[in-house]
mmCIF file of C-alpha atoms in Angstrom:
data_model
loop_
_atom_site.group_PDB
_atom_site.id
_atom_site.type_symbol
_atom_site.label_atom_id
_atom_site.label_comp_id
_atom_site.label_asym_id
_atom_site.label_seq_id
_atom_site.Cartn_x
_atom_site.Cartn_y
_atom_site.Cartn_z
ATOM 1 C CA MET A 1 166.749 168.366 100.239
ATOM 2 C CA SER A 2 168.982 170.307 102.573
ATOM 3 C CA SER A 3 171.398 168.656 105.026
ATOM 4 C CA ASP A 4 169.321 170.186 107.884
ATOM 5 C CA ALA A 5 166.216 168.408 106.687
ATOM 6 C CA LEU A 6 168.139 165.073 106.528
ATOM 7 C CA LEU A 7 169.183 165.599 110.147
ATOM 8 C CA SER A 8 165.759 166.582 111.456
ATOM 9 C CA PRO A 9 164.502 164.027 113.989
ATOM 10 C CA VAL A 10 161.523 161.901 113.015
ATOM 11 C CA PRO A 11 158.466 162.867 115.313
ATOM 12 C CA LEU A 12 157.908 160.287 117.895
ATOM 13 C CA TYR A 13 154.626 158.575 118.226
ATOM 14 C CA GLN A 14 152.990 160.263 121.148
ATOM 15 C CA GLY A 15 150.193 157.832 121.751
ATOM 16 C CA ILE A 16 146.587 158.531 122.195
ATOM 17 C CA ARG A 17 144.900 160.743 124.754
ATOM 18 C CA ILE A 18 141.615 159.149 125.911
ATOM 19 C CA GLU A 19 139.214 162.107 126.042
ATOM 20 C CA SER A 20 136.082 160.259 127.100
ATOM 21 C CA ALA A 21 134.403 156.935 127.521
ATOM 22 C CA GLU A 22 130.848 156.049 126.471
ATOM 23 C CA LEU A 23 129.427 153.143 128.497
ATOM 24 C CA ARG A 24 126.143 151.275 127.615
ATOM 25 C CA ILE A 25 124.178 148.254 128.553
ATOM 26 C CA VAL A 26 122.834 146.602 125.434
ATOM 27 C CA SER A 27 120.280 143.792 125.263
ATOM 28 C CA LEU A 28 119.949 141.841 121.888
ATOM 29 C CA PRO A 29 117.154 139.384 121.688
ATOM 30 C CA LEU A 30 118.151 135.819 120.538
ATOM 31 C CA LEU A 31 116.226 134.214 117.735
ATOM 32 C CA THR A 32 116.180 130.955 119.680
ATOM 33 C CA PRO A 33 116.582 130.440 123.442
ATOM 34 C CA PHE A 34 120.243 129.103 124.036
ATOM 35 C CA VAL A 35 120.238 126.286 126.643
ATOM 36 C CA ILE A 36 123.292 125.021 128.527
ATOM 37 C CA SER A 37 123.829 123.050 131.789
ATOM 38 C CA SER A 38 123.653 126.264 133.884
ATOM 39 C CA GLY A 39 120.510 127.855 132.410
ATOM 40 C CA THR A 40 118.612 129.350 129.485
ATOM 41 C CA MET A 41 119.391 132.633 127.752
ATOM 42 C CA THR A 42 116.731 134.386 125.660
ATOM 43 C CA ALA A 43 118.675 137.653 125.087
ATOM 44 C CA LYS A 44 122.301 138.660 125.067
ATOM 45 C CA THR A 45 122.762 141.549 127.465
ATOM 46 C CA PHE A 46 126.218 143.104 127.795
ATOM 47 C CA PRO A 47 128.193 146.310 128.485
ATOM 48 C CA LEU A 48 129.475 148.033 125.364
ATOM 49 C CA LEU A 49 132.376 150.480 125.751
ATOM 50 C CA VAL A 50 133.478 153.215 123.333
ATOM 51 C CA LEU A 51 136.798 154.923 124.057
ATOM 52 C CA LYS A 52 137.166 158.338 122.314
ATOM 53 C CA GLY A 53 140.431 160.214 121.605
ATOM 54 C CA GLU A 54 142.184 162.090 118.750
ATOM 55 C CA GLY A 55 139.028 162.012 116.708
ATOM 56 C CA ILE A 56 138.845 158.223 116.759
ATOM 57 C CA GLU A 57 136.661 155.677 118.563
ATOM 58 C CA GLY A 58 137.692 152.286 119.857
ATOM 59 C CA VAL A 59 134.849 149.839 120.639
ATOM 60 C CA ALA A 60 134.634 146.636 122.678
ATOM 61 C CA GLU A 61 131.932 144.570 124.473
ATOM 62 C CA ALA A 62 132.239 142.884 127.762
ATOM 63 C CA VAL A 63 131.224 139.244 128.208
ATOM 64 C CA MET A 64 130.103 138.874 131.801
ATOM 65 C CA ASP A 65 126.461 137.870 132.397
ATOM 66 C CA PRO A 66 123.749 139.561 134.566
ATOM 67 C CA ALA A 67 124.300 136.675 137.154
ATOM 68 C CA PRO A 68 127.468 134.923 137.989
ATOM 69 C CA ASP A 69 126.622 131.708 136.070
ATOM 70 C CA TYR A 70 129.651 131.466 133.831
ATOM 71 C CA LEU A 71 132.332 133.003 136.136
ATOM 72 C CA GLU A 72 132.133 135.323 139.183
ATOM 73 C CA GLU A 73 131.686 138.648 137.421
ATOM 74 C CA THR A 74 128.377 140.254 136.874
ATOM 75 C CA ILE A 75 127.157 143.158 134.657
ATOM 76 C CA ALA A 76 126.146 145.233 137.761
ATOM 77 C CA GLY A 77 129.515 144.788 139.500
ATOM 78 C CA ALA A 78 131.447 145.406 136.243
ATOM 79 C CA MET A 79 129.565 148.627 135.561
ATOM 80 C CA THR A 80 130.480 149.965 139.009
ATOM 81 C CA PHE A 81 134.088 148.934 138.718
ATOM 82 C CA LEU A 82 134.361 150.482 135.197
ATOM 83 C CA ARG A 83 132.535 153.735 136.181
ATOM 84 C CA GLU A 84 134.186 154.273 139.563
ATOM 85 C CA VAL A 85 137.641 152.714 139.173
ATOM 86 C CA LEU A 86 139.008 151.869 135.744
ATOM 87 C CA LEU A 87 137.692 154.525 133.480
ATOM 88 C CA PRO A 88 138.521 157.466 135.716
ATOM 89 C CA GLN A 89 142.076 156.231 135.817
ATOM 90 C CA ILE A 90 142.437 156.330 132.059
ATOM 91 C CA VAL A 91 140.175 159.104 130.813
ATOM 92 C CA GLY A 92 142.211 162.334 130.311
ATOM 93 C CA LYS A 93 145.546 160.380 130.151
ATOM 94 C CA ARG A 94 147.770 159.487 127.177
ATOM 95 C CA PHE A 95 148.878 155.921 126.399
ATOM 96 C CA ALA A 96 151.436 154.940 123.699
ATOM 97 C CA SER A 97 150.281 151.307 123.375
ATOM 98 C CA PRO A 98 147.813 148.903 124.902
ATOM 99 C CA TYR A 99 150.617 147.498 127.109
ATOM 100 C CA ASP A 100 150.896 150.945 128.817
ATOM 101 C CA LEU A 101 147.564 150.196 130.304
ATOM 102 C CA GLN A 102 148.898 147.317 132.320
ATOM 103 C CA PRO A 103 150.046 149.463 135.324
ATOM 104 C CA VAL A 104 146.371 150.672 135.639
ATOM 105 C CA LEU A 105 144.714 147.329 135.155
ATOM 106 C CA SER A 106 147.039 144.774 136.897
ATOM 107 C CA PRO A 107 146.831 146.101 140.539
ATOM 108 C CA TRP A 108 143.179 145.123 140.757
ATOM 109 C CA ARG A 109 142.433 141.527 141.552
ATOM 110 C CA GLY A 110 140.106 139.428 139.364
ATOM 111 C CA ASN A 111 137.646 141.286 137.305
ATOM 112 C CA ARG A 112 139.275 140.061 134.115
ATOM 113 C CA MET A 113 136.254 140.681 131.937
ATOM 114 C CA ALA A 114 135.948 144.346 133.053
ATOM 115 C CA LYS A 115 139.671 144.791 132.446
ATOM 116 C CA ALA A 116 139.420 143.093 129.096
ATOM 117 C CA VAL A 117 136.727 145.440 127.678
ATOM 118 C CA VAL A 118 138.933 148.482 128.477
ATOM 119 C CA GLU A 119 141.994 146.898 127.063
ATOM 120 C CA MET A 120 140.198 145.548 123.930
ATOM 121 C CA ALA A 121 138.615 148.903 123.185
ATOM 122 C CA PHE A 122 142.085 150.599 123.414
ATOM 123 C CA TRP A 123 143.573 147.957 121.082
ATOM 124 C CA ASP A 124 140.907 148.973 118.551
ATOM 125 C CA LEU A 125 141.590 152.658 119.114
ATOM 126 C CA TRP A 126 145.342 152.207 118.847
ATOM 127 C CA ALA A 127 145.255 150.109 115.725
ATOM 128 C CA LYS A 128 142.996 152.700 114.104
ATOM 129 C CA SER A 129 145.473 155.449 115.054
ATOM 130 C CA LEU A 130 148.119 153.488 113.198
ATOM 131 C CA GLY A 131 145.924 152.724 110.232
ATOM 132 C CA LEU A 132 146.303 148.997 110.817
ATOM 133 C CA PRO A 133 143.728 146.242 110.991
ATOM 134 C CA LEU A 134 143.620 144.733 114.543
ATOM 135 C CA GLN A 135 144.905 141.482 113.071
ATOM 136 C CA ALA A 136 148.190 143.168 112.031
ATOM 137 C CA ALA A 137 148.598 144.730 115.328
ATOM 138 C CA LEU A 138 148.162 141.492 117.115
ATOM 139 C CA GLY A 139 150.508 139.562 114.751
ATOM 140 C CA GLY A 140 147.866 137.496 112.922
ATOM 141 C CA THR A 141 147.887 136.576 109.219
ATOM 142 C CA GLY A 142 145.319 135.379 106.641
ATOM 143 C CA ASP A 143 142.028 136.552 105.314
ATOM 144 C CA HIS A 144 139.647 134.114 107.110
ATOM 145 C CA VAL A 145 139.421 131.802 110.120
ATOM 146 C CA ASP A 146 137.846 128.281 110.322
ATOM 147 C CA VAL A 147 134.646 128.235 112.399
ATOM 148 C CA GLY A 148 132.211 125.735 113.858
ATOM 149 C CA VAL A 149 128.860 125.948 115.561
ATOM 150 C CA SER A 150 127.776 125.460 119.191
ATOM 151 C CA LEU A 151 124.416 123.899 119.706
ATOM 152 C CA GLY A 152 122.486 124.343 122.937
ATOM 153 C CA ILE A 153 120.710 121.559 124.776
ATOM 154 C CA ALA A 154 117.650 120.333 122.938
ATOM 155 C CA PRO A 155 115.735 117.128 122.336
ATOM 156 C CA VAL A 156 117.393 114.495 120.085
ATOM 157 C CA GLU A 157 115.270 115.198 117.008
ATOM 158 C CA THR A 158 115.792 119.020 117.323
ATOM 159 C CA THR A 159 119.497 118.509 117.774
ATOM 160 C CA LEU A 160 119.763 116.260 114.669
ATOM 161 C CA GLU A 161 117.998 118.879 112.689
ATOM 162 C CA ARG A 162 120.307 121.631 113.877
ATOM 163 C CA VAL A 163 123.368 119.488 113.221
ATOM 164 C CA GLY A 164 122.086 118.784 109.644
ATOM 165 C CA ALA A 165 121.515 122.535 109.057
ATOM 166 C CA ALA A 166 125.016 123.442 110.319
ATOM 167 C CA LEU A 167 126.516 120.786 107.943
ATOM 168 C CA GLU A 168 124.676 122.181 105.027
ATOM 169 C CA GLN A 169 126.057 125.533 105.789
ATOM 170 C CA GLY A 170 129.683 124.106 105.731
ATOM 171 C CA TYR A 171 130.677 124.530 109.393
ATOM 172 C CA LYS A 172 133.833 122.719 110.178
ATOM 173 C CA ARG A 173 133.039 121.544 113.705
ATOM 174 C CA THR A 174 129.832 120.685 115.624
ATOM 175 C CA LYS A 175 129.843 121.268 119.396
ATOM 176 C CA LEU A 176 127.035 119.887 121.473
ATOM 177 C CA LYS A 177 126.244 121.292 124.895
ATOM 178 C CA ILE A 178 125.749 118.431 127.344
ATOM 179 C CA ALA A 179 124.695 118.078 130.956
ATOM 180 C CA GLN A 180 124.077 115.246 133.433
ATOM 181 C CA GLY A 181 121.353 113.138 131.971
ATOM 182 C CA HIS A 182 121.742 114.710 128.544
ATOM 183 C CA ASP A 183 125.005 113.254 127.308
ATOM 184 C CA VAL A 184 125.762 109.842 126.121
ATOM 185 C CA ARG A 185 122.338 109.315 124.411
ATOM 186 C CA ILE A 186 122.473 112.636 122.514
ATOM 187 C CA VAL A 187 126.054 112.078 121.395
ATOM 188 C CA GLU A 188 125.326 108.498 120.316
ATOM 189 C CA ALA A 189 122.298 109.759 118.253
ATOM 190 C CA VAL A 190 124.382 112.437 116.461
ATOM 191 C CA ARG A 191 127.385 110.213 115.852
ATOM 192 C CA SER A 192 125.091 107.515 114.467
ATOM 193 C CA GLU A 193 123.431 109.900 112.069
ATOM 194 C CA TYR A 194 126.706 111.672 111.162
ATOM 195 C CA PRO A 195 129.597 109.172 111.663
ATOM 196 C CA ASP A 196 132.342 111.323 110.007
ATOM 197 C CA ILE A 197 131.830 114.880 111.246
ATOM 198 C CA LYS A 198 134.229 116.678 113.671
ATOM 199 C CA LEU A 199 132.326 116.479 116.908
ATOM 200 C CA THR A 200 132.969 117.941 120.289
ATOM 201 C CA VAL A 201 130.959 118.396 123.545
ATOM 202 C CA ASP A 202 130.919 121.077 126.166
ATOM 203 C CA ALA A 203 129.894 120.179 129.731
ATOM 204 C CA ASN A 204 130.126 123.691 131.191
ATOM 205 C CA THR A 205 131.395 122.294 134.509
ATOM 206 C CA ASP A 206 128.351 120.101 135.036
ATOM 207 C CA TYR A 207 130.307 116.895 136.131
ATOM 208 C CA GLY A 208 132.392 115.648 139.106
ATOM 209 C CA LEU A 209 134.811 112.821 139.741
ATOM 210 C CA ALA A 210 131.901 110.521 140.472
ATOM 211 C CA ASP A 211 130.794 110.948 136.831
ATOM 212 C CA LEU A 212 133.957 109.461 135.400
ATOM 213 C CA PRO A 213 132.110 106.430 134.020
ATOM 214 C CA VAL A 214 129.929 108.688 132.005
ATOM 215 C CA LEU A 215 132.904 110.657 130.643
ATOM 216 C CA GLN A 216 134.644 107.427 129.788
ATOM 217 C CA ALA A 217 131.490 106.240 127.901
ATOM 218 C CA LEU A 218 132.015 109.302 125.677
ATOM 219 C CA ASP A 219 135.373 107.812 124.594
ATOM 220 C CA ASP A 220 133.443 105.609 122.239
ATOM 221 C CA PHE A 221 132.266 108.354 119.889
ATOM 222 C CA GLY A 222 135.449 109.766 118.364
ATOM 223 C CA LEU A 223 135.062 113.192 119.879
ATOM 224 C CA ASP A 224 137.752 115.757 119.113
ATOM 225 C CA TYR A 225 137.642 116.818 122.753
ATOM 226 C CA ILE A 226 135.422 117.094 125.866
ATOM 227 C CA GLU A 227 135.302 120.767 127.078
ATOM 228 C CA GLN A 228 135.392 121.710 130.764
ATOM 229 C CA PRO A 229 133.705 118.644 132.397
ATOM 230 C CA LEU A 230 134.668 119.637 135.968
ATOM 231 C CA ALA A 231 134.507 122.678 138.131
ATOM 232 C CA HIS A 232 135.187 126.173 136.732
ATOM 233 C CA ASP A 233 138.228 126.656 138.935
ATOM 234 C CA ASP A 234 139.774 123.262 138.786
ATOM 235 C CA ILE A 235 143.020 122.017 137.140
ATOM 236 C CA HIS A 236 144.150 119.120 139.430
ATOM 237 C CA ASP A 237 141.007 116.950 139.051
ATOM 238 C CA HIS A 238 140.969 117.478 135.260
ATOM 239 C CA ALA A 239 144.416 116.015 135.273
ATOM 240 C CA ASN A 240 143.198 112.907 136.954
ATOM 241 C CA VAL A 241 140.336 112.554 134.594
ATOM 242 C CA GLN A 242 142.466 113.183 131.475
ATOM 243 C CA ARG A 243 144.661 110.206 132.481
ATOM 244 C CA SER A 244 141.547 108.063 132.438
ATOM 245 C CA LEU A 245 140.291 109.162 129.010
ATOM 246 C CA ARG A 246 141.445 108.566 125.453
ATOM 247 C CA THR A 247 139.540 111.782 124.363
ATOM 248 C CA ALA A 248 141.307 115.027 124.833
ATOM 249 C CA ILE A 249 140.050 117.383 127.500
ATOM 250 C CA CYS A 250 139.748 121.002 126.491
ATOM 251 C CA LEU A 251 139.886 123.628 129.336
ATOM 252 C CA ASP A 252 137.846 126.812 129.170
ATOM 253 C CA GLU A 253 136.662 128.358 132.526
ATOM 254 C CA SER A 254 139.723 127.055 134.372
ATOM 255 C CA ILE A 255 142.221 128.942 132.224
ATOM 256 C CA ARG A 256 142.329 132.647 133.283
ATOM 257 C CA SER A 257 146.108 133.350 132.519
ATOM 258 C CA ALA A 258 149.200 132.082 130.927
ATOM 259 C CA SER A 259 150.253 130.769 134.301
ATOM 260 C CA ASP A 260 147.050 128.702 134.503
ATOM 261 C CA ALA A 261 147.715 127.406 131.024
ATOM 262 C CA ARG A 262 151.250 126.397 131.921
ATOM 263 C CA LYS A 263 150.140 124.605 134.986
ATOM 264 C CA ALA A 264 147.392 122.747 133.175
ATOM 265 C CA LEU A 265 149.738 121.601 130.473
ATOM 266 C CA GLU A 266 152.566 120.646 132.813
ATOM 267 C CA THR A 267 150.289 118.389 134.782
ATOM 268 C CA GLY A 268 148.458 116.934 131.748
ATOM 269 C CA ALA A 269 145.141 118.428 132.683
ATOM 270 C CA ALA A 270 144.256 119.178 129.002
ATOM 271 C CA ARG A 271 145.319 118.597 125.460
ATOM 272 C CA VAL A 272 143.485 121.580 124.034
ATOM 273 C CA ILE A 273 142.820 125.065 125.347
ATOM 274 C CA ASN A 274 139.857 127.345 124.520
ATOM 275 C CA ILE A 275 140.986 131.074 124.650
ATOM 276 C CA LYS A 276 138.265 133.657 125.217
ATOM 277 C CA VAL A 277 139.852 137.073 125.257
ATOM 278 C CA GLY A 278 137.264 138.412 127.634
ATOM 279 C CA ARG A 279 137.696 135.633 130.172
ATOM 280 C CA VAL A 280 141.465 136.022 130.334
ATOM 281 C CA GLY A 281 141.628 139.876 130.727
ATOM 282 C CA GLY A 282 142.348 141.031 127.197
ATOM 283 C CA PHE A 283 144.586 140.535 124.227
ATOM 284 C CA ALA A 284 147.832 140.704 126.025
ATOM 285 C CA GLU A 285 147.063 137.723 128.233
ATOM 286 C CA ALA A 286 145.294 135.898 125.275
ATOM 287 C CA ARG A 287 148.519 136.237 123.289
ATOM 288 C CA ALA A 288 150.555 134.921 126.241
ATOM 289 C CA ILE A 289 148.273 131.955 126.584
ATOM 290 C CA HIS A 290 148.487 131.322 122.783
ATOM 291 C CA ASP A 291 152.275 131.440 122.963
ATOM 292 C CA THR A 292 152.423 129.176 126.086
ATOM 293 C CA CYS A 293 150.266 126.558 124.381
ATOM 294 C CA ALA A 294 152.369 126.721 121.190
ATOM 295 C CA ALA A 295 155.486 126.067 123.277
ATOM 296 C CA PHE A 296 153.876 122.931 124.606
ATOM 297 C CA GLY A 297 152.737 121.918 121.135
ATOM 298 C CA VAL A 298 149.083 122.178 122.263
ATOM 299 C CA PRO A 299 146.463 123.618 119.919
ATOM 300 C CA VAL A 300 144.024 126.410 120.810
ATOM 301 C CA TRP A 301 140.857 127.806 119.458
ATOM 302 C CA CYS A 302 138.758 130.944 120.017
ATOM 303 C CA GLY A 303 135.601 130.500 122.121
ATOM 304 C CA GLY A 304 132.554 132.622 121.928
ATOM 305 C CA MET A 305 130.106 134.154 124.390
ATOM 306 C CA LEU A 306 127.205 134.834 121.946
ATOM 307 C CA GLU A 307 128.729 138.142 121.241
ATOM 308 C CA SER A 308 127.344 140.859 118.972
ATOM 309 C CA GLY A 309 129.290 141.873 115.822
ATOM 310 C CA ILE A 310 131.673 143.960 117.976
ATOM 311 C CA GLY A 311 132.813 141.067 120.090
ATOM 312 C CA ARG A 312 132.745 138.697 117.095
ATOM 313 C CA ALA A 313 135.090 141.028 115.198
ATOM 314 C CA HIS A 314 137.521 141.127 118.050
ATOM 315 C CA ASN A 315 137.426 137.270 118.223
ATOM 316 C CA ILE A 316 138.042 136.834 114.488
ATOM 317 C CA HIS A 317 141.097 139.048 114.491
ATOM 318 C CA LEU A 318 142.542 137.203 117.513
ATOM 319 C CA ALA A 319 141.953 133.804 115.818
ATOM 320 C CA THR A 320 144.306 134.741 112.958
ATOM 321 C CA LEU A 321 147.242 134.052 115.207
ATOM 322 C CA ALA A 322 149.300 130.913 114.203
ATOM 323 C CA ASN A 323 148.346 128.439 116.939
ATOM 324 C CA PHE A 324 144.559 128.817 116.495
ATOM 325 C CA THR A 325 144.422 125.597 114.539
ATOM 326 C CA LYS A 326 140.992 124.254 115.588
ATOM 327 C CA PRO A 327 137.759 125.831 114.430
ATOM 328 C CA GLY A 328 136.404 128.431 116.804
ATOM 329 C CA ASP A 329 132.898 129.406 117.891
ATOM 330 C CA THR A 330 132.580 132.565 115.909
ATOM 331 C CA SER A 331 129.713 131.421 113.599
ATOM 332 C CA SER A 332 127.430 133.682 111.603
ATOM 333 C CA ALA A 333 125.672 136.398 113.625
ATOM 334 C CA SER A 334 122.425 135.736 111.812
ATOM 335 C CA ARG A 335 122.224 132.317 113.618
ATOM 336 C CA TYR A 336 121.556 134.231 116.818
ATOM 337 C CA PHE A 337 120.259 137.772 116.096
ATOM 338 C CA GLU A 338 117.583 139.079 113.719
ATOM 339 C CA ARG A 339 119.676 142.224 113.551
ATOM 340 C CA ASP A 340 123.062 143.008 114.785
ATOM 341 C CA ILE A 341 124.497 146.292 116.110
ATOM 342 C CA THR A 342 127.130 146.574 113.367
ATOM 343 C CA ASN A 343 126.577 147.829 109.986
ATOM 344 C CA GLU A 344 128.608 144.978 108.511
ATOM 345 C CA ALA A 345 127.222 141.442 108.597
ATOM 346 C CA LEU A 346 129.646 138.886 110.036
ATOM 347 C CA GLU A 347 128.627 135.727 108.023
ATOM 348 C CA ALA A 348 130.645 132.557 107.491
ATOM 349 C CA ARG A 349 130.816 130.907 104.043
ATOM 350 C CA ASN A 350 131.557 127.232 103.917
ATOM 351 C CA GLY A 351 132.858 127.171 107.518
ATOM 352 C CA GLU A 352 135.188 130.139 106.980
ATOM 353 C CA MET A 353 134.686 133.559 108.531
ATOM 354 C CA PRO A 354 136.270 136.429 106.606
ATOM 355 C CA VAL A 355 138.378 138.880 108.633
ATOM 356 C CA PRO A 356 136.403 142.091 108.800
ATOM 357 C CA ARG A 357 138.307 144.874 107.048
ATOM 358 C CA GLN A 358 135.886 147.864 106.760
ATOM 359 C CA GLY A 359 138.701 150.192 107.761
ATOM 360 C CA PRO A 360 141.439 149.798 110.389
ATOM 361 C CA GLY A 361 140.928 148.302 113.852
ATOM 362 C CA ILE A 362 138.278 145.656 114.253
ATOM 363 C CA GLY A 363 136.996 146.338 110.736
ATOM 364 C CA VAL A 364 133.292 146.889 111.640
ATOM 365 C CA THR A 365 131.374 149.996 112.456
ATOM 366 C CA LEU A 366 128.407 150.566 114.926
ATOM 367 C CA ASP A 367 124.900 150.883 113.569
ATOM 368 C CA ARG A 368 124.196 153.790 115.823
ATOM 369 C CA ALA A 369 120.461 154.092 114.938
ATOM 370 C CA TYR A 370 119.755 150.509 115.765
ATOM 371 C CA LEU A 371 122.100 150.622 118.740
ATOM 372 C CA GLU A 372 119.843 153.246 120.374
ATOM 373 C CA THR A 373 116.819 150.970 120.197
ATOM 374 C CA VAL A 374 118.575 148.047 122.003
ATOM 375 C CA THR A 375 120.340 150.161 124.639
ATOM 376 C CA ASP A 376 118.979 149.873 128.189
ATOM 377 C CA HIS A 377 121.326 152.437 129.785
ATOM 378 C CA THR A 378 123.915 154.960 128.704
ATOM 379 C CA GLU A 379 126.478 157.045 130.584
ATOM 380 C CA GLU A 380 129.679 158.922 129.787
ATOM 381 C CA VAL A 381 132.890 159.420 131.681
ATOM 382 C CA THR A 382 134.875 162.480 130.874
ATOM 383 C CA ALA A 383 138.066 164.008 132.107
#
């Protein structure tokens, strides 16, 4: 090798030029209606985003609902924001890493779920361009993550049957959705039948300070945590309630940023945090929340929003980070859908979900033929 060759500079990574964006609304029928305190879902409807550049595609799904029943964002509003604001700002431009998107995303207030789907699709695109699994790009390790199940509101007998089925399948945590009037009795029945299982409840914001006696009654059942009992935007009252409970409170809706997590943990509002990457605006903020909780010695777990295989794959890769020490919600897709939009089946075995590795990035691929049959709307943004 000549001395000139030895002195030749190594080509710098130039990033990825986003050439176009494919935006869809997809509706996947649920096998069983999913009931929580705020309503009943019979199909999972969501925006799906494909970013295209350098001959590669990065894919992500958004987690807002048709109506603002989880948080403020809606599918209609997100589609407008993506179509008219965010996507025109990135299509035709080159970005060296997902963090280079922040100057585009951060000036806009709220709309974290819409921002997240853009950022997450680019993380997939970027990891693929580097030939890396998303897990490696995020800093995760391991070949699987521990998962549990989330069971919607149902009569006692039905709930007991569902818990028994989940245990037979090896899931490592059982979460019951609760609501006012459907709480102590259902938990008591499950705990009586299954005294040794890891059991949690999720209130989805259905309680107030006047309901403290009910929440205190749940202390008697050895729950791992009570998830989001109070308002979706509250931290202060959760701190007051946590001081009155032996059981840990887990915050979900209240935590939108690392700053929120810090305030919650400083004030003792929670002892566990649920991280949903879509809720917090993307992987960058999810990692910051993860690190903040680790600094406080507080465990986190990865929540779910009944995602298709695309969103589930993103969640699995995130949950390989070190402080995700509690089982997450990313159970088998076949529990919810007769058929998924990915070619690869995401199925847990003995409570462990394998990290998908069908190629770099999120490790799953779109079943384009089936996707067409469950797509309600398609549009493309080009430079």
